[in-house]
XYZ file of C-alpha atoms in Angstrom:
615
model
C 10.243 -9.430 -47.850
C 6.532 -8.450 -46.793
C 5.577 -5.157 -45.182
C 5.163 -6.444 -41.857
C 8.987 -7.521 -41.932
C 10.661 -4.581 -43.420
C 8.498 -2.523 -40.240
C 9.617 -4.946 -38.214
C 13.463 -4.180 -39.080
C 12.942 -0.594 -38.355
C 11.470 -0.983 -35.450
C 14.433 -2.702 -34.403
C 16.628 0.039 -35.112
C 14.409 2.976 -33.280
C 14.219 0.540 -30.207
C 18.443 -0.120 -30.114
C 18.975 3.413 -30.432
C 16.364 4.017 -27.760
C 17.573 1.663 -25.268
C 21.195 2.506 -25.535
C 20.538 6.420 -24.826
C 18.438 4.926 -22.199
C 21.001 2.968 -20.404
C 23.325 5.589 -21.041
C 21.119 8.216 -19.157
C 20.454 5.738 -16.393
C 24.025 4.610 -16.364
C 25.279 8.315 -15.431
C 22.106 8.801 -13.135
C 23.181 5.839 -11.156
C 26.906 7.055 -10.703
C 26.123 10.148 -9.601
C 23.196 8.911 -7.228
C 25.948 6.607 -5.590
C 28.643 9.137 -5.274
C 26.072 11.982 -3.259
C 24.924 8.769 -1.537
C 28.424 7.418 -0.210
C 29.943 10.778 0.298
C 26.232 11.074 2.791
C 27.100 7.447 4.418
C 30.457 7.992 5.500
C 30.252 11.643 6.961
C 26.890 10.718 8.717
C 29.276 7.466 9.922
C 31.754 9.719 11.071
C 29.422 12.095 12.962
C 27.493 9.408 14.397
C 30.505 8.196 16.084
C 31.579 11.590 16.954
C 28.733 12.289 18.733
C 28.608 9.257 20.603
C 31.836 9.866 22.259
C 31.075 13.281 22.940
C 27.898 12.502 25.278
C 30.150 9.718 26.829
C 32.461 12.425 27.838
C 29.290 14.472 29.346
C 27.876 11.539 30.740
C 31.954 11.287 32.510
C 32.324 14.627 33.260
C 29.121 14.828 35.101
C 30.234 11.263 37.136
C 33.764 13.388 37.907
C 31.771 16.683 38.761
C 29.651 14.597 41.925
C 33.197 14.420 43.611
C 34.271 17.743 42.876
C 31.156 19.526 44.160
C 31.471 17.089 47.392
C 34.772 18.557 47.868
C 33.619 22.153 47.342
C 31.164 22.074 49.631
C 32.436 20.520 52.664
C 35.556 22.498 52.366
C 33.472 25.758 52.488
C 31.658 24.615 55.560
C 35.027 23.326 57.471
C 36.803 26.550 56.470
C 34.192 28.335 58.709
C 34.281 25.930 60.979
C 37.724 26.291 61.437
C 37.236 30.349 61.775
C 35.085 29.580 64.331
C 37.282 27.420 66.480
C 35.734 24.524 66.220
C 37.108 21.333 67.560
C 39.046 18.112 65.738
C 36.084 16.038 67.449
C 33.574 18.619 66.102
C 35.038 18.929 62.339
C 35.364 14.512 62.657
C 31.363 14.271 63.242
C 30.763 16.764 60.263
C 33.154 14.575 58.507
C 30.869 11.609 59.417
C 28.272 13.294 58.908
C 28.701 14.385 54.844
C 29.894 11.199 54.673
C 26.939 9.589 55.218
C 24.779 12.061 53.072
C 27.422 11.644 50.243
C 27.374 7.758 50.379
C 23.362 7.952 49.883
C 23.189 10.767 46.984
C 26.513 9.047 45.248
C 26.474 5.483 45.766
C 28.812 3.133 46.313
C 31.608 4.227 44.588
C 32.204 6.871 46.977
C 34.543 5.727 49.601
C 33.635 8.748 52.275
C 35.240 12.195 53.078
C 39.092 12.806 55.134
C 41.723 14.584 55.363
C 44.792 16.927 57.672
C 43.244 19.626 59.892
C 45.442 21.560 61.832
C 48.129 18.803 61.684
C 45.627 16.009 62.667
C 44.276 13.083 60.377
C 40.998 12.572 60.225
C 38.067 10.130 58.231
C 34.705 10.582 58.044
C 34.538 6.683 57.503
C 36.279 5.875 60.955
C 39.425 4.028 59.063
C 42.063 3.911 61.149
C 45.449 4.500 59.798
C 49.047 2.375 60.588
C 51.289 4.100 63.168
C 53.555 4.682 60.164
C 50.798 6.446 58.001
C 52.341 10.158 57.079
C 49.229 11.760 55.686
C 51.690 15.021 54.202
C 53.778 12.455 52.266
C 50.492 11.163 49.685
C 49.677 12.551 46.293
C 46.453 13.377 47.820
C 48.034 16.231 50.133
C 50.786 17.086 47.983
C 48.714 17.600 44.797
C 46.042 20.096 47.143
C 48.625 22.085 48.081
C 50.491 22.308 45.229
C 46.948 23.492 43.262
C 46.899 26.291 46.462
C 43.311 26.234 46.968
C 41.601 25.094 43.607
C 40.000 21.739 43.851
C 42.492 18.783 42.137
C 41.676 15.701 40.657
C 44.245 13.198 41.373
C 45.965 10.910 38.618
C 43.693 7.756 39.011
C 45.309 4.526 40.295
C 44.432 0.614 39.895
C 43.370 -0.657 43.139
C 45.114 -3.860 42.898
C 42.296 -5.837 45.585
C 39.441 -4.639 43.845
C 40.700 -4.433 40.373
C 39.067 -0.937 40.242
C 40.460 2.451 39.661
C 40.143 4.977 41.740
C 40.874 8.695 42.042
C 41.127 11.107 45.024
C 39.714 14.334 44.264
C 41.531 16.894 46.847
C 41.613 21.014 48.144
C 43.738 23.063 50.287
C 41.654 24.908 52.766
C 41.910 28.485 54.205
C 44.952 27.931 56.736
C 47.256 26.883 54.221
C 47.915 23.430 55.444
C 45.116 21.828 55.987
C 43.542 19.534 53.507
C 40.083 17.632 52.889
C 39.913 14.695 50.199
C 37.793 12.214 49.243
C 38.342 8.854 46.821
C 35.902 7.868 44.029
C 35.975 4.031 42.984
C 35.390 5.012 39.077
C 33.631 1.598 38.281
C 30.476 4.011 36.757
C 32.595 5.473 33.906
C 34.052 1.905 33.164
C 30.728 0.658 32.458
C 29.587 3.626 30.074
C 32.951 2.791 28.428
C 31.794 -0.851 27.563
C 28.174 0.322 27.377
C 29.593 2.536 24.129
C 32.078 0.194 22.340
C 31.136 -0.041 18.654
C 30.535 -3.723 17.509
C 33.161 -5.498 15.259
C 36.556 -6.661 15.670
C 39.603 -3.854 16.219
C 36.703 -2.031 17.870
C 38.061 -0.232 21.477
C 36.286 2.647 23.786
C 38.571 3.899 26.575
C 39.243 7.227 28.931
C 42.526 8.566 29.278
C 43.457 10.878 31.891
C 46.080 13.618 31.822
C 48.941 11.733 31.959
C 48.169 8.765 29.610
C 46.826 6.511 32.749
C 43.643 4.450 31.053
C 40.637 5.193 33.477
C 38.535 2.848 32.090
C 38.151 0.592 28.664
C 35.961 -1.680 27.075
C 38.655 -4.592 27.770
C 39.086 -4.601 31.373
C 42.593 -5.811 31.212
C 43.994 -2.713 29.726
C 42.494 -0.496 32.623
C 45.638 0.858 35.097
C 48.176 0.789 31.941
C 50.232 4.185 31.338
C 49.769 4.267 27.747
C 52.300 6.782 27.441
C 54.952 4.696 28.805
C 54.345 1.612 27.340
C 56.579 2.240 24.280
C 55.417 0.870 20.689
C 52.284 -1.123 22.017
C 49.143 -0.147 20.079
C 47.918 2.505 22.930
C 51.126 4.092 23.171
C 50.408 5.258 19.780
C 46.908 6.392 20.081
C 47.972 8.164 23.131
C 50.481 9.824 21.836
C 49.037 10.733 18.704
C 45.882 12.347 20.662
C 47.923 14.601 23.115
C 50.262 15.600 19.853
C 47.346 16.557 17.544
C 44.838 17.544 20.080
C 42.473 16.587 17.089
C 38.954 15.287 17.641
C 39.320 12.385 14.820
C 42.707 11.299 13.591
C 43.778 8.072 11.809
C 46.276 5.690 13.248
C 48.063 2.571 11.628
C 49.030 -0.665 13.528
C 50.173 -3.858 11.822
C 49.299 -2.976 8.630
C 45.209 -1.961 9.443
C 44.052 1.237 10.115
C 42.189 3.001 12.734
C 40.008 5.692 12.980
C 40.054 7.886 16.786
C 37.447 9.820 17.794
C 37.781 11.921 21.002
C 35.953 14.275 23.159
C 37.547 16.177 26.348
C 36.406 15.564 29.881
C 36.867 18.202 32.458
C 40.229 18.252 33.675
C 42.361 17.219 30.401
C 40.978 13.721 30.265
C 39.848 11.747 26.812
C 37.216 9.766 26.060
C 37.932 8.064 23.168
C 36.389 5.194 20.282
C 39.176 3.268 18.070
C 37.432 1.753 15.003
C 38.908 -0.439 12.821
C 38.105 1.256 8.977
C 36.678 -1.888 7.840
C 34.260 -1.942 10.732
C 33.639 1.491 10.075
C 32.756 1.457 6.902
C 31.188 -1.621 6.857
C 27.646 -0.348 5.812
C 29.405 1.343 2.589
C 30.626 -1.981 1.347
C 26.392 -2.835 0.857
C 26.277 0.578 -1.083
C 29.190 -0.624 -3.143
C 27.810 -4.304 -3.815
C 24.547 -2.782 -4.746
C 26.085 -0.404 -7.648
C 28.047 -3.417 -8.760
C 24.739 -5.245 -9.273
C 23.228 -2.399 -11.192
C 25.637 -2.120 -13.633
C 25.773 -6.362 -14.174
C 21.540 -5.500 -14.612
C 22.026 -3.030 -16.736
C 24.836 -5.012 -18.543
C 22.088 -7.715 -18.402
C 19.668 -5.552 -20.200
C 21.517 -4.839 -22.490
C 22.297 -7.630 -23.791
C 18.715 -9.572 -23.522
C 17.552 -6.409 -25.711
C 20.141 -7.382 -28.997
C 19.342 -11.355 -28.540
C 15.442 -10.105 -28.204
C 15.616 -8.093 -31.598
C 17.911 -10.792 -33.281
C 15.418 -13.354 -32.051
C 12.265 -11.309 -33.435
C 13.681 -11.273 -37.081
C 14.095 -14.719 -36.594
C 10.633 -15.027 -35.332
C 9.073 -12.620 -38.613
C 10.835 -15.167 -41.027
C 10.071 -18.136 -39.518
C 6.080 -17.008 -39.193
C 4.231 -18.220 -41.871
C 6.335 -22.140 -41.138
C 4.628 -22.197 -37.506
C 1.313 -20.868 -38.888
C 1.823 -23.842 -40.933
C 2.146 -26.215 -38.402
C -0.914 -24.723 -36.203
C -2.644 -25.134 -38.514
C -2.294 -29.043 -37.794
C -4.461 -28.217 -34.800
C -6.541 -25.895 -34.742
C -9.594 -26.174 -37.454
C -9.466 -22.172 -38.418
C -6.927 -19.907 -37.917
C -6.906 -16.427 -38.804
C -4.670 -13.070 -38.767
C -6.416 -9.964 -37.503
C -4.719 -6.840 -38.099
C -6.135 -4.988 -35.138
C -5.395 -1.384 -36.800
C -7.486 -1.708 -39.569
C -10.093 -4.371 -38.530
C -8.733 -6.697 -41.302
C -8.549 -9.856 -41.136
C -6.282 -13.231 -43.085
C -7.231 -16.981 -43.523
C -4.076 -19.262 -42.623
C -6.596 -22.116 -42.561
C -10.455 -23.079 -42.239
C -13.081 -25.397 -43.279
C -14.680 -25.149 -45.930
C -18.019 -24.347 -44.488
C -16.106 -21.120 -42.662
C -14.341 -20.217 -45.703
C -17.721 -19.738 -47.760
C -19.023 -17.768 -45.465
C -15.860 -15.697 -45.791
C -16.008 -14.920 -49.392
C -17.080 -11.520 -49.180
C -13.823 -10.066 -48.370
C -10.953 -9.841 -45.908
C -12.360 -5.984 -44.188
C -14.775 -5.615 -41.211
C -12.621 -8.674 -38.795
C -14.270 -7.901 -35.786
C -18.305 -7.718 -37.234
C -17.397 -10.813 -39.578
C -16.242 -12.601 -36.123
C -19.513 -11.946 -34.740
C -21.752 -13.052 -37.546
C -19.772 -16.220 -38.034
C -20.272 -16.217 -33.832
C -23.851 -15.770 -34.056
C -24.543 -18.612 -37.257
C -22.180 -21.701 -35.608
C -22.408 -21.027 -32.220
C -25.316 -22.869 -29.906
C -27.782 -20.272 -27.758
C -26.040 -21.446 -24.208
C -22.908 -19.722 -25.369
C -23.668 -16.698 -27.602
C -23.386 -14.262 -24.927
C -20.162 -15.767 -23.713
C -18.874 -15.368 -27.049
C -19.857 -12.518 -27.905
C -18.166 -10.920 -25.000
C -14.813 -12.904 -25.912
C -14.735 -11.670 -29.579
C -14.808 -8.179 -28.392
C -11.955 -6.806 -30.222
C -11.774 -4.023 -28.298
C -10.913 -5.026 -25.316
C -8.320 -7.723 -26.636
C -5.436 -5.171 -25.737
C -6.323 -5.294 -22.012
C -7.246 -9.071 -21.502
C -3.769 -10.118 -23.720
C -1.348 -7.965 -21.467
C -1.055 -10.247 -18.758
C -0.247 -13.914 -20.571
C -0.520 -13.083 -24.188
C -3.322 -15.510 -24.590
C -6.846 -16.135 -23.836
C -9.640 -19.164 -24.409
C -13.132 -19.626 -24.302
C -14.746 -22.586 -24.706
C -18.257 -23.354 -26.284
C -20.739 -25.063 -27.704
C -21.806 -24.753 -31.671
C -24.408 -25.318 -33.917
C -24.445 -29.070 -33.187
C -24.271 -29.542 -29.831
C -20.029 -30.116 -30.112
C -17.221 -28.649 -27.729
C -14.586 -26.089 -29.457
C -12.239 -24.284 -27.657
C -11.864 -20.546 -29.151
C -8.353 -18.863 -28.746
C -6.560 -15.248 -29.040
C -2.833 -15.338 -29.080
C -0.739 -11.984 -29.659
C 1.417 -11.968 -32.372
C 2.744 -8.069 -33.138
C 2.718 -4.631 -31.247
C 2.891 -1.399 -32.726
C 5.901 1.018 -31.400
C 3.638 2.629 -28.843
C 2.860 -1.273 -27.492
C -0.617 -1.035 -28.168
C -1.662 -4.587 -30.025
C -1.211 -4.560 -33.180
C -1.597 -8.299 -34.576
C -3.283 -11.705 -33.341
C -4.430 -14.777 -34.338
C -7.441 -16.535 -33.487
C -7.414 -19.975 -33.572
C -10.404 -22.314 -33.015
C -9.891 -25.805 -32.065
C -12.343 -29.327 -31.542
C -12.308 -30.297 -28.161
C -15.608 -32.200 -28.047
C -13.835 -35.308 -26.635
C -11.565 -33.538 -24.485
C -14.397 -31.854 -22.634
C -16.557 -34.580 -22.055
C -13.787 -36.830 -20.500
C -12.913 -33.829 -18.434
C -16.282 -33.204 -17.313
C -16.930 -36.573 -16.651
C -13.690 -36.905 -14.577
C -14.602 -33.752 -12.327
C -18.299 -35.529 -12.144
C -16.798 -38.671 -10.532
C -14.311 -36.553 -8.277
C -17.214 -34.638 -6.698
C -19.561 -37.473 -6.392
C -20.180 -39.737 -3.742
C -20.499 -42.870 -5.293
C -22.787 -44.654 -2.584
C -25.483 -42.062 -2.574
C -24.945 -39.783 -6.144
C -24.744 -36.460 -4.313
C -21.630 -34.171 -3.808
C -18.778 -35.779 -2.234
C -16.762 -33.614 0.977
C -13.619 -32.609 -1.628
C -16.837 -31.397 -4.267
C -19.051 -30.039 -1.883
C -16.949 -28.030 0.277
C -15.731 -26.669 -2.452
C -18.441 -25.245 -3.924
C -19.368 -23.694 -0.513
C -16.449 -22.019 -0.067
C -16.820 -20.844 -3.779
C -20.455 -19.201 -2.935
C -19.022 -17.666 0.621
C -15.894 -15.813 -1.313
C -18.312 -14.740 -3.773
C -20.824 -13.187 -1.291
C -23.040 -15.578 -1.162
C -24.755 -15.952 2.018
C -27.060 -18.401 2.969
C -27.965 -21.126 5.206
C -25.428 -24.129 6.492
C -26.997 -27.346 7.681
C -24.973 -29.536 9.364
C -26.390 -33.392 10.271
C -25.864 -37.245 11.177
C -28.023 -40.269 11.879
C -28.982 -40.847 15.290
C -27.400 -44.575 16.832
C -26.337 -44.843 12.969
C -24.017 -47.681 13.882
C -26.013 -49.737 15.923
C -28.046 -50.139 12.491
C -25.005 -51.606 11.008
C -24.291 -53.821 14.336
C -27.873 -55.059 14.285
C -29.313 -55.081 11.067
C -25.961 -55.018 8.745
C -24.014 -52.120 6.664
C -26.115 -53.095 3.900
C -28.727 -51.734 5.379
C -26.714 -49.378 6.887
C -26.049 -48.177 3.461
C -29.542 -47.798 2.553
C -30.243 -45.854 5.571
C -27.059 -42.998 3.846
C -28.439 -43.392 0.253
C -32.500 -42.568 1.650
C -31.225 -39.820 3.994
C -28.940 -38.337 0.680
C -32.442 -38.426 -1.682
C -34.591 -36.899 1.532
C -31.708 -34.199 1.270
C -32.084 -34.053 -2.830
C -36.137 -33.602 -2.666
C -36.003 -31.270 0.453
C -33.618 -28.616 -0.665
C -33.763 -26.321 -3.702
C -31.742 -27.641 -7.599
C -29.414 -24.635 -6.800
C -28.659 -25.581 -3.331
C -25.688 -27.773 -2.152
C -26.054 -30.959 -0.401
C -23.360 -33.632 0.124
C -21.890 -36.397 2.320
C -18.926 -35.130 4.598
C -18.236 -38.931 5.385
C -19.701 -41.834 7.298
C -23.474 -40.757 8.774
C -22.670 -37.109 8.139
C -24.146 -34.840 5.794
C -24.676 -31.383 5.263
C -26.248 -28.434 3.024
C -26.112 -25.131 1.866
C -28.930 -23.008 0.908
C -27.877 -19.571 -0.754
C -30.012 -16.373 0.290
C -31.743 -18.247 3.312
C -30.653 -16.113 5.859
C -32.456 -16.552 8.784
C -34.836 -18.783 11.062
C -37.988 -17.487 9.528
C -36.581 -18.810 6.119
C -34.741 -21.761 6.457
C -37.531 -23.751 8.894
C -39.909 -24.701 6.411
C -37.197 -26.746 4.378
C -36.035 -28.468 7.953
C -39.529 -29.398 8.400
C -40.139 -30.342 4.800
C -36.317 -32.795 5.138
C -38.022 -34.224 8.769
C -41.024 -34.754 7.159
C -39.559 -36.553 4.426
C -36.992 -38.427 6.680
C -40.267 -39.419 8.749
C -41.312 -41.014 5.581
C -38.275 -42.841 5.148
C -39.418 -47.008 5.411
C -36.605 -49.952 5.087
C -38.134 -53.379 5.020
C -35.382 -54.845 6.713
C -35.997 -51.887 9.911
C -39.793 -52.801 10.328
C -41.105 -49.806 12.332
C -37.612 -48.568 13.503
C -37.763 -45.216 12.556
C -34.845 -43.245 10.457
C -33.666 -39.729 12.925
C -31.241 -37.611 12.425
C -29.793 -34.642 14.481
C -29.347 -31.203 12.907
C -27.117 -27.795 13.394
C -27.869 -24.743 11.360
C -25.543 -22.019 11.282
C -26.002 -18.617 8.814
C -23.752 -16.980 6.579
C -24.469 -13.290 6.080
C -24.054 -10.768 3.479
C -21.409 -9.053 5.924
C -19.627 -11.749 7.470
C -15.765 -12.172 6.532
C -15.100 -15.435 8.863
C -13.946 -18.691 6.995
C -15.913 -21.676 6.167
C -13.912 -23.969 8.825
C -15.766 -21.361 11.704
C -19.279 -21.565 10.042
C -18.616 -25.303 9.852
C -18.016 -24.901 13.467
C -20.917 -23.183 14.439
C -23.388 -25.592 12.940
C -21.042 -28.452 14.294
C -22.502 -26.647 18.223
C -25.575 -26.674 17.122
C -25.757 -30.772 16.046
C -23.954 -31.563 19.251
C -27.077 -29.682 21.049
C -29.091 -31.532 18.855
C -27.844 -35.102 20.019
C -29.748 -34.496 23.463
C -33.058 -34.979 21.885
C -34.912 -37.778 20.918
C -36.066 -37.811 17.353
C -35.646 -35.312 14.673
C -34.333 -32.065 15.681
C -32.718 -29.110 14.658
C -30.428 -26.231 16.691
C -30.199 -22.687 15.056
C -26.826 -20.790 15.641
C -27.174 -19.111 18.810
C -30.459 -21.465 20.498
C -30.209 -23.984 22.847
C-alpha cells in the first residue's frame, strides 16, 4: 500500500467524523429553527384572523351607530318641539324633512323617520298605514318604552319581499308615550360579511345579534335563522358556545372536523364572527411541515452519498495505476505532478520526452516549461506557456476538473495538451494532476476544414451568412466597434432574365473579390444570400473614415467588365450603419439601420452609398 493510499484512508476517517458532527449540528439547528418558526405561523394565523373580525365589528358598529345618532337627534329636536306646542302637521314636515336629509347622508338602506306623537301616527316617508294598523301593539313601540328613554335597537327581522334584514332602531320621548323610530335595511353589513369570509371550504363569516338572530352571513341562505333555536344544527352550536364562553376564540366540533371561532362585540351585544375549518387554517403550516420533511430526506441524502463517495474513492486509489494504464493507450505522455512539492512522475512518454527527462523527477513546473519551449512551434509558445502555469491550475480546475489547450510543435503537427485533477489535500486545495498530451494532427485539420466549408460561400469563396454573422456578432460582444456595410446589385435579376444566371453568377463572384480587394485582411465581408452582401470594418467609426474604402469598392466595382455584359455596367446600392464603442443594441438593429440606408440608396442611379442618419 503506497503513501498516497494509506493518506487517503485517513482522510476518510477525519471527513466521516466531520460530516456526521456536521449533520448532527445542522440536524438539531433545523428542529429548533422549525419549532420557533411554527409556533410564529400559527399565533400570527390566529391574530391575523382575530384582527380581521375585530375591524369588521368596527366597520358594523359604525353602520349601526348612523341609525342611532339619526334617532338621537331628531328626538331632541321633536322633544322641544313638542314643549313648544307645536302641531302634528308641524312635527310631520320635520319628519319629512330629516327624512330627506337622512336618505342623502345614509343611503338607501334607510327607509325614513316615524313614529306615535301624542297618540297620532305619523311617517316622514308619507306611507300610509291599514285602518287596522295599531302602532302601540309593534316591537318598535313596545321595545322604546320599555328602554324608558334610552335609544333601542330592535331584534332584526328577514323581510320576506326583499330577502333583506332589517332593524328598527327606536326612543321614548319626553311625554312618556310618544315614540320616534326609524328602520335600517342592513344589506351594508351583509356585504362586509362576505367581503371578510376566509377562503377554503368549512370557511363561514356571520353577525349575530342578541338573541341568536343571524344579521348577516357569507351564505345568504342562513341570514333570518335563530341560531339559538334551531337545536343541534351546526350554528346552534357556535351560538351557543359564544354566548356561554363569552370567549373571543373558542374551538367547536361538528361531524367529526373542527372549527376554530373568532369573535369581536358590536355595540349592543351583537357578534361578528369567522368559523374556520382547522385544516383551512392551518393550511400554510402544512408547507412548513413538508419543507422539514424534505430536509431531513436531504440530509438523509447526504449522508449517505458521503459513505458511497469515500467507499468509492478507495476504490478509485486502488484501481489508479490500471486506468493510468489504459490512458496511456491515448495519450503520447502522461505524467503525475504532485502539486505540493513541484514533483513530477512518468506513467508514459516517448522516448524523445523521456531523454530529456533524465535529470530527475524535482522542479515539475520549470521542466514543463523547458520541454514547452524545445517541442513547441513559435505561434503557440505564449499560449502554452500561460496553460502550464502551475500556479494557477487550482483556480482554472475548480469548475470542470479539466482543462485543454491545443498547439502546434516543433514540426508543424496538432497536439492537444490536457490537465485533469486527480487528488486534493484536506483543506481542498489541489493536490495531484496529470497532464496528458495527445496527437490530434488529423483531428484538427478535418475539423478546421469542416468549419472552413460551413462558413464559406461556395459560389464566391468569402464568408457565408451562418459564418459571417457570426463573427460580427463575436466582434460587437467583444467591443468591437466599427463600420457595417450593407449592399445588393442594382436590377440584379434582370441580368439573369437577359443575359443568364451564369452570368448572373459572375456578376456575385466579381462583386465578392471587389469586396475582398476593397476592405482590409482583418475585416469581414460575406454574402447574406442572393445579390446581397455586406461588411464589417472594426475601428472605422465614422463618415470621415469609412468613405475612402466605399470609394475605393465603387471604384473597383466601376472596373468590374463581363464579356457577355458589353458596356452594361455592374451598380450596386449601399447602407452604412456604425457601431460604437458605447452602444449596447443588438446586431439584428444595426443590421436594420444599414438595411434604411440601402433602401435610400435604391433611389439613385449608379453607385451609391447612405450613412446612418443621411438621406
Amino acid at each position: 500500500m503506497d503513501k498516497y493510499l494509506k493518506s487517503s484512508q485517513k482522510s476518510m476517517k477525519a471527513y466521516v467524523h466531520i460530516f456526521i458532527l456536521a449533520i448532527v449540528a445542522f440536524s438539531v439547528l433545523i428542529f429548533l429553527n422549525f419549532y420557533a418558526l411554527f409556533k410564529s405561523s400559527r399565533n400570527n394565523i390566529i391574530d391575523s384572523q382575530q384582527n380581521d373580525v375585530e375591524q369588521s365589528a368596527i366597520k358594523t358598529n359604525e353602520i349601526l351607530s348612523d341609525s342611532t345618532k339619526s334617532i338621537e337627534i331628531t328626538s331632541y329636536t321633536i322633544n322641544k318641539m313638542m314643549l313648544n306646542g307645536a302641531s302634528s302637521a308641524e312635527i310631520h314636515a320635520y319628519l319629512v324633512e330629516q327624512t330627506d336629509i337622512y336618505k342623502n347622508a345614509i343611503g338607501m338602506n334607510y327607509t325614513g323617520l316615524y313614529g306615535v306623537f301624542d297618540g297620532e301616527y305619523l311617517d316622514g316617508s308619507d306611507w300610509v298605514p291599514d285602518d287596522d294598523y295599531i302602532p302601540e301593539s309593534r316591537t318598535w313601540y313596545k321595545s322604546a318604552i320599555e328602554a324608558d328613554g334610552e335609544v333601542t335597537l330592535i331584534s332584526p327581522y328577514l323581510d320576506m319581499e326583499t330577502g333583506s334584514m332589517v332593524m328598527s332602531v327606536s326612543r321614548m320621548l319626553s311625554d312618556g308615550k310618544s315614540v320616534i323610530s326609524v328602520d335600517a335595511v342592513l344589506d351594508e353589513i351583509q356585504e362586509i360579511t362576505k367581503e371578510r369570509v376566509p377562503k377554503g371550504e368549512g370557511n363561514y363569516a356571520l353577525v349575530l345579534s342578541d338573541d341568536g338572530t343571524v344579521v348577516a352571513h357569507s351564505a345568504q341562505s342562513k341570514v333570518g335563522q335563530s341560531y339559538l333555536n334551531d337545536s343541534g344544527s351546526f350554528g346552534s352550536i357556535v351560538a351557543k358556545k359564544l354566548f356561554e364562553t363569552k370567549e373571543k376564540t373558542f374551538v367547536v366540533q361538528y361531524n367529526g372536523v373542527r372549527y376554530m371561532v373568532f369573535s369581536a362585540p358590536i355595540g349592543n351585544d351583537w357578534h361578528a364572527l369567522t368559523v374556520m375549518n382547522e385544516n383551512s387554517l392551518y393550511g400554510p403550516l402544512k408547507g412548513i411541515y413538508f419543507i422539514f420533511f424534505i430536509v431531513l430526506i436531504f440530509f438523509v441524502g447526504v449522508i449517505s452519498a458521503i459513505f458511497i463517495k469515500l467507499t468509492q474513492k478507495r476504490t478509485e486509489a486502488e484501481n489508479l495505476n490500471i486506468q493510468l494504464r489504459s490512458v496511456s493507450a491515448i495519450y503520447t505522455t502522461v505524467h503525475m505532478i504532485n502539486l505540493n512539492n513541484d514533483t513530477f512522475k512518468e506513467i508514459t512518454s516517448t522516448p524523445e520526452i523521456s531523454a530529456m527527462l533524465l535529470n530527475g523527477t524535482e522542479h515539475a513546473g520549470d521542466t514543463l516549461k523547458l520541454v514547452m519551449d524545445m517541442k513547441t512551434a513559435e505561434i503557440s509558445k505564449k499560449s502554452m506557456e500561460t496553460f502550464l502555469d502551475l500556479s494557477t491550475l487550482d483556480e482554472r480546475l475548480k469548475v470542470n476538473g479539466t482543462v485543454t489547450q491545443e498547439f502546434l510543435n516543433d514540426n508543424n503537427m496538432w497536439f492537444r495538451a490536457r490537465f485533469v485533477a486527480v487528488d486534493y489535500n484536506d483543506d481542498k486545495t489541489l493536490y495531484r494532476v496529470l497532464y496528458m498530451v495527445e496527437a490530434i494532427d488529423d483531428e484538427k485539420r478535418q475539423r478546421d476544414n469542416l468549419q472552413y466549408l460551413s462558413e464559406t460561400d461556395r459560389m464566391t469563396g468569402i464568408l457565408n451568412r451562418g459564418g459571417g454573422e457570426t463573427k460580427i456578432r463575436e466582434l460587437i460582444e467583444n467591443g468591437r466597434g466599427g463600420m457595417f456595410c450593407l449592399l445588393d446589385a442594382d436590377k440584379f435579376k434582370s441580368i439573369n432574365d437577359n443575359y443568364g444566371h451564369g452570368v448572373g453568377d459572375q456578376v456575385l463572384i466579381e462583386i465578392a473579390n471587389c469586396l475582398k480587394k476593397s476592405f482590409r485582411g482583418n475585416d469581414v465581408v460575406l454574402r447574406l444570400g442572393g445579390d446581397e452582401f455586406a461588411a464589417y470594418a472594426p475601428t472605422v467609426m465614422n463618415e470621415k473614415m469609412g468613405r475612402p474604402i466605399i470609394e475605393r469598392f465603387f471604384e473597383n466595382i466601376n472596373q468590374i467588365q463581363i464579356k457577355e455584359l458589353k458596356d452594361r455596367k455592374i451598380c450596386v446600392s449601399m447602407g452604412v450603419a456604425f457601431y460604437l464603442s458605447g452602444d449596447t443594441y443588438s446586431f439584428d438593429e444595426l443590421y436594420k439601420r444599414a438595411d434604411q440606408g440601402t433602401y435610400i440608396s435604391k433611389k439613385h442611379e449608379g453607385n451609391y452609398v447612405t450613412f446612418e442618419g443621411k438621406e
